[in-house]
Coordinates of C-alpha atoms and ligand atoms in Angstrom, one line a residue:
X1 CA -26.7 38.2 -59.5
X2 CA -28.9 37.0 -56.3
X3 CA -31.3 39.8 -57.6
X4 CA -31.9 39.1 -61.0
X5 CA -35.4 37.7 -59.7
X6 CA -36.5 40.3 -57.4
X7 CA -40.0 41.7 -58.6
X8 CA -40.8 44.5 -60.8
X9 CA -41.7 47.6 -58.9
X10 CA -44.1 50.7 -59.5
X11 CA -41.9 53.7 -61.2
X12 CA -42.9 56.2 -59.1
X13 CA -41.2 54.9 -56.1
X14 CA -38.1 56.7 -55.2
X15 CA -35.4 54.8 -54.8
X16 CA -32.6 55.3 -52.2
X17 CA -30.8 51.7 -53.1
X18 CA -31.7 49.1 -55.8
X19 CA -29.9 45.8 -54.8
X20 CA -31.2 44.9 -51.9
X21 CA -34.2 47.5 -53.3
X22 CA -35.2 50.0 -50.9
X23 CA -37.7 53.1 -51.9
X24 CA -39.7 55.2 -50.4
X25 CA -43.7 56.9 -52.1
X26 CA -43.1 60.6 -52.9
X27 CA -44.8 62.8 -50.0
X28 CA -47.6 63.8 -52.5
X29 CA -48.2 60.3 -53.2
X30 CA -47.8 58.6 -49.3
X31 CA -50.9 61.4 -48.1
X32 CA -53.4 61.3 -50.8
X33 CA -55.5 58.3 -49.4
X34 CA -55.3 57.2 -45.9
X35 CA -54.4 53.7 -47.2
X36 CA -51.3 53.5 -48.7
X37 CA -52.0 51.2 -52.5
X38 CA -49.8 48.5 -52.1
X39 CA -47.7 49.3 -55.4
X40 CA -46.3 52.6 -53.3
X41 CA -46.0 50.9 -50.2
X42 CA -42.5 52.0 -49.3
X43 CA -40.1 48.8 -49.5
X44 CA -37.8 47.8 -46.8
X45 CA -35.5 45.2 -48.1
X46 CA -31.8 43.4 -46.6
X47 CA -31.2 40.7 -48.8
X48 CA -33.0 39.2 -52.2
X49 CA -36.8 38.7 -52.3
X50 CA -37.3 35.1 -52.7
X51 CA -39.6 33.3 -54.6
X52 CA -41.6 31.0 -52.9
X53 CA -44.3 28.8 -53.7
X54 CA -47.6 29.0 -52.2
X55 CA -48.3 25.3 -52.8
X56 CA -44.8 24.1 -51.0
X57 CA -44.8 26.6 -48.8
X58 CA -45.0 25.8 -45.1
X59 CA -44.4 27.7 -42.0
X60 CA -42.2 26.1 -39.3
X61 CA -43.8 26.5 -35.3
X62 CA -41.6 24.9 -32.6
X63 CA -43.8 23.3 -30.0
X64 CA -43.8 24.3 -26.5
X65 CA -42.4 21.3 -24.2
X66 CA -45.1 18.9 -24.0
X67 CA -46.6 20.6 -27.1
X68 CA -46.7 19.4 -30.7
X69 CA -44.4 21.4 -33.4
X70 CA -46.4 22.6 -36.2
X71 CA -46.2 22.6 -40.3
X72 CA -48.6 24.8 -41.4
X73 CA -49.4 25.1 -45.4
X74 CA -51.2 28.6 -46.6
X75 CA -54.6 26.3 -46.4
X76 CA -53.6 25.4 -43.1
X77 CA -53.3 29.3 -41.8
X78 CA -56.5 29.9 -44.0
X79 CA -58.1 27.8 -41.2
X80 CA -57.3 30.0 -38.2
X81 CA -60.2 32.7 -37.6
X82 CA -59.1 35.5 -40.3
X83 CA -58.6 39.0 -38.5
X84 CA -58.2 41.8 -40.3
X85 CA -56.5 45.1 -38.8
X86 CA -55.2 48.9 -39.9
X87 CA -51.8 49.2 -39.3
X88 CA -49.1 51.7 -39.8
X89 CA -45.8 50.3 -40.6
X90 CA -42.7 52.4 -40.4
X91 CA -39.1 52.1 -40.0
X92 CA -36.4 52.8 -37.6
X93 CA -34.7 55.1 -40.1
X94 CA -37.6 57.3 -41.6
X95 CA -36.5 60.6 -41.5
X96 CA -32.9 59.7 -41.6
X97 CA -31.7 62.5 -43.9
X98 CA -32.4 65.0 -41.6
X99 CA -30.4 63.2 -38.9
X100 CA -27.1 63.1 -41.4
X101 CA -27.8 66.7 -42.3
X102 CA -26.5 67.2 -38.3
X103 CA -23.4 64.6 -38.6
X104 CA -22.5 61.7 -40.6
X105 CA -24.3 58.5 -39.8
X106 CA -24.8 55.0 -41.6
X107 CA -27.7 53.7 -43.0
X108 CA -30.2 54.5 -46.4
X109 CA -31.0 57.8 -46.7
X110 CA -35.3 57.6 -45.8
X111 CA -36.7 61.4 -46.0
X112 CA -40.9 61.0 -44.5
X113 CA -41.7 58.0 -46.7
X114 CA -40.4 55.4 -45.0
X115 CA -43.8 54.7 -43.8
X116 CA -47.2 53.2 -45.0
X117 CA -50.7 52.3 -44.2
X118 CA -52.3 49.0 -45.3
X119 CA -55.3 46.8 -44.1
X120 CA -53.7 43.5 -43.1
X121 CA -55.4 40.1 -42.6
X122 CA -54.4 37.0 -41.4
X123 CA -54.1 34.6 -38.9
X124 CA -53.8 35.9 -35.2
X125 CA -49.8 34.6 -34.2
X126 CA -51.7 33.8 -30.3
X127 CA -54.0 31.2 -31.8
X128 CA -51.3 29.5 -33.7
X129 CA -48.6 29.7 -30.6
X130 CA -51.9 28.3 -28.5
X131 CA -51.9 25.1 -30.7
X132 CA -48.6 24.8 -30.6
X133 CA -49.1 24.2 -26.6
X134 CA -47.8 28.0 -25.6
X135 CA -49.0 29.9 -23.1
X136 CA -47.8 32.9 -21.7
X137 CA -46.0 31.3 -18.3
X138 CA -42.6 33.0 -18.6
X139 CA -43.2 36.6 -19.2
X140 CA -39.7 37.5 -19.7
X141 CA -39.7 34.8 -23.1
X142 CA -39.5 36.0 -26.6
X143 CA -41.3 34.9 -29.4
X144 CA -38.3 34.6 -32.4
X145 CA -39.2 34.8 -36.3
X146 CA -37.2 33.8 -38.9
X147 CA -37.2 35.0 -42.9
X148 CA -36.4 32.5 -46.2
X149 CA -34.4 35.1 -47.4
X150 CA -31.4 34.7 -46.7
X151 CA -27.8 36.0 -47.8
X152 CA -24.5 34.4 -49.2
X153 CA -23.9 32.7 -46.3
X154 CA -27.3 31.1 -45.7
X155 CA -28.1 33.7 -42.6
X156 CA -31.6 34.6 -42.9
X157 CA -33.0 37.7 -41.7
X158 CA -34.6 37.6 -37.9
X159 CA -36.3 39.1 -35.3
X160 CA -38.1 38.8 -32.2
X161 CA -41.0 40.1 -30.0
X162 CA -41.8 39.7 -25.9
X163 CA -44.0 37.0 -26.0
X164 CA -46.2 38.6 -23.7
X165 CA -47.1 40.9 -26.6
X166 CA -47.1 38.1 -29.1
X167 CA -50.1 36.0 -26.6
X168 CA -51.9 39.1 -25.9
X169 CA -55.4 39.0 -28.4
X170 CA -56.1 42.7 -27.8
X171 CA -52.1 43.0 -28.9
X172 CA -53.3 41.6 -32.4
X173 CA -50.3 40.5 -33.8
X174 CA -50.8 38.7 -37.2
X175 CA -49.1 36.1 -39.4
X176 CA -50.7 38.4 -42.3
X177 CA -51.6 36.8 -45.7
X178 CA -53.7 39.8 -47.1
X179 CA -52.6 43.1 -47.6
X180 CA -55.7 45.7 -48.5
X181 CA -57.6 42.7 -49.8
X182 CA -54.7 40.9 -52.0
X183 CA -52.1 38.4 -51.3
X184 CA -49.0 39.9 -50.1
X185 CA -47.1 41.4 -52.9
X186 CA -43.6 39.4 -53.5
X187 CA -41.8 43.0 -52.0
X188 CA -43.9 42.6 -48.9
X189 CA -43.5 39.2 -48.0
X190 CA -45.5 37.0 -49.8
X191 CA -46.6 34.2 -48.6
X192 CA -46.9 34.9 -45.1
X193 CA -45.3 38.0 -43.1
X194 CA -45.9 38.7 -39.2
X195 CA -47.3 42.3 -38.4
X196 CA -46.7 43.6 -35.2
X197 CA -49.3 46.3 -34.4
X198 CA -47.3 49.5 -32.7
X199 CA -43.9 48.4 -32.8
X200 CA -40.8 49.4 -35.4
X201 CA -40.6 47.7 -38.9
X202 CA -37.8 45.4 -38.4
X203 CA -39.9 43.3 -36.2
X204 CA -42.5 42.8 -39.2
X205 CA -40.9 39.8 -40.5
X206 CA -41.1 38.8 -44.1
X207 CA -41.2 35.7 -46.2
X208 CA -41.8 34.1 -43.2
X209 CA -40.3 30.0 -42.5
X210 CA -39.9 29.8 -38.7
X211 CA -41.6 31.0 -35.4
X212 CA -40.1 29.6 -32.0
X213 CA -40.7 30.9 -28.0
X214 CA -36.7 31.5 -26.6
X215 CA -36.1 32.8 -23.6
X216 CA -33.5 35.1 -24.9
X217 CA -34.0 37.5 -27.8
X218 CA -33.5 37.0 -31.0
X219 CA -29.6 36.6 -31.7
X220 CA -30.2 37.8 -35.5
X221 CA -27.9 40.8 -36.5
X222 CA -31.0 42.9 -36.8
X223 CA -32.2 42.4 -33.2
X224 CA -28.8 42.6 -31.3
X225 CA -26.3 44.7 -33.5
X226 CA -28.8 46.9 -35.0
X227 CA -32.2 48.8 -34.6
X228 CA -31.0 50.3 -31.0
X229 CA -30.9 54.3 -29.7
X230 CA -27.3 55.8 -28.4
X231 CA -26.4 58.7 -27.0
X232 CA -25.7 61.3 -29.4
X233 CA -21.9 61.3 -28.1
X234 CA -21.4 57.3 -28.9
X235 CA -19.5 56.8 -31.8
X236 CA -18.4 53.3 -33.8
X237 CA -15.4 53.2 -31.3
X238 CA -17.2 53.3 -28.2
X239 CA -20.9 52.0 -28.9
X240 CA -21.8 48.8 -26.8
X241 CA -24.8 47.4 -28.7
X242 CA -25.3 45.0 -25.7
X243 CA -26.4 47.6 -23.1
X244 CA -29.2 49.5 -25.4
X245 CA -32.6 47.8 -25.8
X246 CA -33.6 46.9 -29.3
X247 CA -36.4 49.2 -30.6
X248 CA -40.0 47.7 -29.9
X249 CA -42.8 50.2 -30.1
X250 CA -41.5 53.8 -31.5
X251 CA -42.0 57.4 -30.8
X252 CA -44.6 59.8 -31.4
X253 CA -44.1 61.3 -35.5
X254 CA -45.3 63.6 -37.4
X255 CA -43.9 65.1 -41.2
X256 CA -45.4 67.6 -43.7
X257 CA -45.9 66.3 -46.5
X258 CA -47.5 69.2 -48.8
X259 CA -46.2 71.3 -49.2
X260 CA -42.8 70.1 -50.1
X261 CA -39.5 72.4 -49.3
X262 CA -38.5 74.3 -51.3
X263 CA -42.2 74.7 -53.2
X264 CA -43.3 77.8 -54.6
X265 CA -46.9 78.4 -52.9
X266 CA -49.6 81.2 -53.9
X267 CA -51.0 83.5 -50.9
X268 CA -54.6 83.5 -49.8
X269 CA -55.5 79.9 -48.9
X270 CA -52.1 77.5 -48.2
X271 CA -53.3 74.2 -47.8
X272 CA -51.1 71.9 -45.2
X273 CA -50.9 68.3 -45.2
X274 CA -49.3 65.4 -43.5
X275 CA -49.2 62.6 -40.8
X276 CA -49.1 61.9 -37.7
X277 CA -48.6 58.5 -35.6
X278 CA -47.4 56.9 -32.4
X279 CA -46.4 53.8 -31.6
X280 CA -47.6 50.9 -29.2
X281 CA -51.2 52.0 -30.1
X282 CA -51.1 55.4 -28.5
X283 CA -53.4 57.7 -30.0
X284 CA -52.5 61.2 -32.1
X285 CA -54.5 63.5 -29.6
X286 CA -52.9 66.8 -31.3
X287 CA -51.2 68.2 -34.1
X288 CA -49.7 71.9 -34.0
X289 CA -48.8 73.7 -36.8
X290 CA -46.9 76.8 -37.4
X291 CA -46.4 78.7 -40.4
X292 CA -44.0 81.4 -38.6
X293 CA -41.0 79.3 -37.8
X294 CA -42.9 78.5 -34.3
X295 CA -43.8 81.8 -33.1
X296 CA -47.5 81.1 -33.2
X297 CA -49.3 77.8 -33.8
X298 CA -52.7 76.5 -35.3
X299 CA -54.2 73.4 -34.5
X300 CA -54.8 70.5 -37.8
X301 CA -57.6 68.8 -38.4
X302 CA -57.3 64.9 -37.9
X303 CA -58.7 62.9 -41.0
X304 CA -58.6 59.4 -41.3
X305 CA -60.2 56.5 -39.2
X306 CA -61.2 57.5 -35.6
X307 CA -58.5 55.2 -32.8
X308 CA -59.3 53.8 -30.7
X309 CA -57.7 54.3 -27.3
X310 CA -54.6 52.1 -26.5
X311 CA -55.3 50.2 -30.1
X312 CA -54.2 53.5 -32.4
X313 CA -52.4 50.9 -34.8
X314 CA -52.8 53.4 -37.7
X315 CA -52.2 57.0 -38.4
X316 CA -53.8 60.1 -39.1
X317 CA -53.9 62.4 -42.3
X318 CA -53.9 66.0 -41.1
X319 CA -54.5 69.2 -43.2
X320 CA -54.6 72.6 -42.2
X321 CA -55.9 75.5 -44.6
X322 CA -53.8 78.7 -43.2
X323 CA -54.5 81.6 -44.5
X324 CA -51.4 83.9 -46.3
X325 CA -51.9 87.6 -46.5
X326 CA -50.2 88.5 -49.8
X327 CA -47.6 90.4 -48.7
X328 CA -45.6 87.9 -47.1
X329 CA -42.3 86.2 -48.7
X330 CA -42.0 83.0 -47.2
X331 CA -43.2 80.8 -44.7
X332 CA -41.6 78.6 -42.3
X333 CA -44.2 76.2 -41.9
X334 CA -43.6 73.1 -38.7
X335 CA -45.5 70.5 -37.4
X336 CA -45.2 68.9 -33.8
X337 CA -48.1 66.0 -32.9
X338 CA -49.2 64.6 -29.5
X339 CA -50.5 61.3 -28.5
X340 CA -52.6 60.6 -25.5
X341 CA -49.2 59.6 -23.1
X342 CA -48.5 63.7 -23.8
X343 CA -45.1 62.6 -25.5
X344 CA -44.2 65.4 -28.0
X345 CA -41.5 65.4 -30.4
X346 CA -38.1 67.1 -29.8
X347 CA -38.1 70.6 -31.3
X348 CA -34.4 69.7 -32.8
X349 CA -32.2 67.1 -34.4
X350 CA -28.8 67.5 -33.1
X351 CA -29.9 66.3 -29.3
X352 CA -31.5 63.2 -30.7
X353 CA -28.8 62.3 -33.4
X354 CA -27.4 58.7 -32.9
X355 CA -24.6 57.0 -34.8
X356 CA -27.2 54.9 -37.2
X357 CA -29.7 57.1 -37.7
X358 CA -32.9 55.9 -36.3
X359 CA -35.7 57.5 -34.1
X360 CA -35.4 60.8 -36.1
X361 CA -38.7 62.5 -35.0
X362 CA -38.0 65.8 -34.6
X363 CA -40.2 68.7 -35.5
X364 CA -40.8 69.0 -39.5
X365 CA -39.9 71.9 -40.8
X366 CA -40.6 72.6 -44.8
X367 CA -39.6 76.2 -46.0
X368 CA -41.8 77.8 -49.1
X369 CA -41.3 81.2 -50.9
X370 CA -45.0 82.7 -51.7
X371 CA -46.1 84.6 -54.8
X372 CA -48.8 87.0 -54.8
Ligands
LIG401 N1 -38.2 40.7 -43.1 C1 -37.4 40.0 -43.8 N2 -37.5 38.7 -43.9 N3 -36.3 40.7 -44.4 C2 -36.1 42.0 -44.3 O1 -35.2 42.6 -44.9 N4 -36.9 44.1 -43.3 C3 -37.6 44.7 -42.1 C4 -39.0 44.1 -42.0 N5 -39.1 42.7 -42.3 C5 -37.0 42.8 -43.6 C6 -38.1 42.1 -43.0 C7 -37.6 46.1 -42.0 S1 -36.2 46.8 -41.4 C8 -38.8 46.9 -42.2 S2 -38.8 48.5 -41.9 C9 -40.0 46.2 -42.8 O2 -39.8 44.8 -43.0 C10 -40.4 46.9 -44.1 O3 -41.5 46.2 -44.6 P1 -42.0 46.6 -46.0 O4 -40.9 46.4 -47.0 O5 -43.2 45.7 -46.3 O6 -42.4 48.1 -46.0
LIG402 MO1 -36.6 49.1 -41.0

């Protein structure tokens, strides 16, 4: 069994497959701080976690022509200025289950957890590619990562960023060692993972063993047969993975976490909570929420740290306290949020469903009954 030695994990993650081990925080869990604890952190996983060691451990950076190719040992990273950045992570699929609630589609099952919050430190990736002997000359180059976990075959997991992103300081990508103050957890990539402010999970790669500037992208699974947005008439007979750009930064999102559907809530004061978040560090400017199924609409307040404009890595908490005459039955609570391009979320699935399953960021809706 290839995952007899994958790590133990926290039992109050849900879990939506165990081998390779995917789960998600409950919704009253992912809200309560606006860091996620790392034993929560929802778990993204293809393959077995490997089990590297910190001493051996080296990280393998192809020179640029005329440069020098680097080994670097943890100590060796540890010597790079450390930077420390907020960062929401969260995947293509989050949401998902709402997506296949419209029409079939294949991939894990995410409801709103497939998402988390953690204070990340580490080495900036432009420092390192800059002593490797990279600069950004060809702005149509990638920068290509490569995971030690790996399947049957020996295929590792891959991915790959513009490098113009990857050179940019204010971009502040990271070769993370630290997550909120500890060394990665195994789960998360431990030794060394890359964190890519703004842009979709997949690109975060873990366990990290190999960086190298390409001119194409990435020609890992992940990056060219996966992780792309279709038409919502494609199907697996007709897609053409070739003409759809992979994912990079994502869409403006927003889910209700408290309460949960299907909840029993008492009238007078209904407390609302949830998040909000955008990608390539656009700001949450707004969230809207309705407790009428949309009719009328109440602004949330925004918790969390204050963003900072065009560097929003990280998301805000919002909570609303509405107030429920006692007379009413139910409510038909939504939320919508805004970032500071104006892009809103679709009111609806159905026009946004896709074959896999990914970019679900429709309005949330959450139905409660309410008791006197
Ligand atoms: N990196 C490696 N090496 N292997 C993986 O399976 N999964 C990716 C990304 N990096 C993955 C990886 C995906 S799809 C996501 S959403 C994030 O890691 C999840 O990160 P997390 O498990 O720390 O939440
Ligand atoms: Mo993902």
């Amino acid at each position: 069994d290839p995952y007899a030695d994958d790590p133990i994990r926290h039992p109050a993650l849900r879990i939506n497959s165990q081998r390779p081990f995917n789960a998600e925080p409950p919704p009253e869990l992912l809200t309560e701080g606006y860091i996620t604890p790392n034993p929560i952190f929802f778990t993204r996983n293809h393959l077995p976690v490997p089990n590297l060691d910190p001493h051996t451990y080296r990280l393998h950076v192809v020179g640029a022509p005329g440069g020098q190719s680097l080994s670097l040992s943890l100590d060796d990273l540890h010597k790079f200025p450390k930077h420390e950045v907020t960062v929401t992570l969260q995947c293509a699929g989050n949401r998902r289950s709402e997506m296949s609630k419209v029409k079939e589609v294949k991939g894990l099952e995410w409801r709103t957890g497939a998402i988390s919050t953690a204070r990340w430190a580490g080495a900036r990736l432009c420092d390192v590619l800059a002593q490797a002997g990279h600069r950004l000359c060809d702005s149509e180059a990638h920068v290509c990562f490569e995971g030690l976990d790996s399947d049957p075959t020996g295929t590792a997991y891959g991915a790959s960023i513009p490098l113009a992103r990857a050179m940019d300081p204010e971009a502040e990508v990271l070769l993370a060692y630290e997550m909120n103050g500890q060394p990665l957890p195994r789960d998360h990539g431990f030794p060394v993972r890359v964190v890519v402010p703004g842009v979709v999970g997949a690109r975060h790669v873990k366990w990290l063993g190999r960086v190298s500037v390409e001119s194409e992208e990435s020609y890992s699974h992940w990056q060219r047969r996966d992780y792309k947005g279709f038409s919502p008439s494609v199907d697996w007979d007709t897609v053409n993975f070739d003409l759809a750009p992979s994912i990079q930064e994502l869409p403006i999102q927003s889910a209700i976490t408290q309460p949960q559907d299907g909840a029993i809530v008492e009238s007078g004061e209904v407390t609302i909570k949830g998040y909000a978040w955008s990608g390539g560090g656009r700001a949450v400017i707004r969230v809207d929420v309705s407790v009428d199924g949309g009719l009328t609409w109440q602004e949330a307040e925004l918790e969390g740290e204050e963003q900072r404009p065009r560097k929003a890595w990280a998301w805000r908490i919002w909570q609303l306290k509405a107030q429920v005459p006692a007379e009413q039955k139910e409510l038909n609570i939504i939320c919508k949020a805004v970032d500071d391009s104006y892009n809103v979320q679709p009111d609806t699935v159905a026009p946004i469903w896709n074959l896999r399953g990914v970019l679900s960021n429709a309005w949330h809706r959450v139905h409660v009954q309410v008791v006197p």
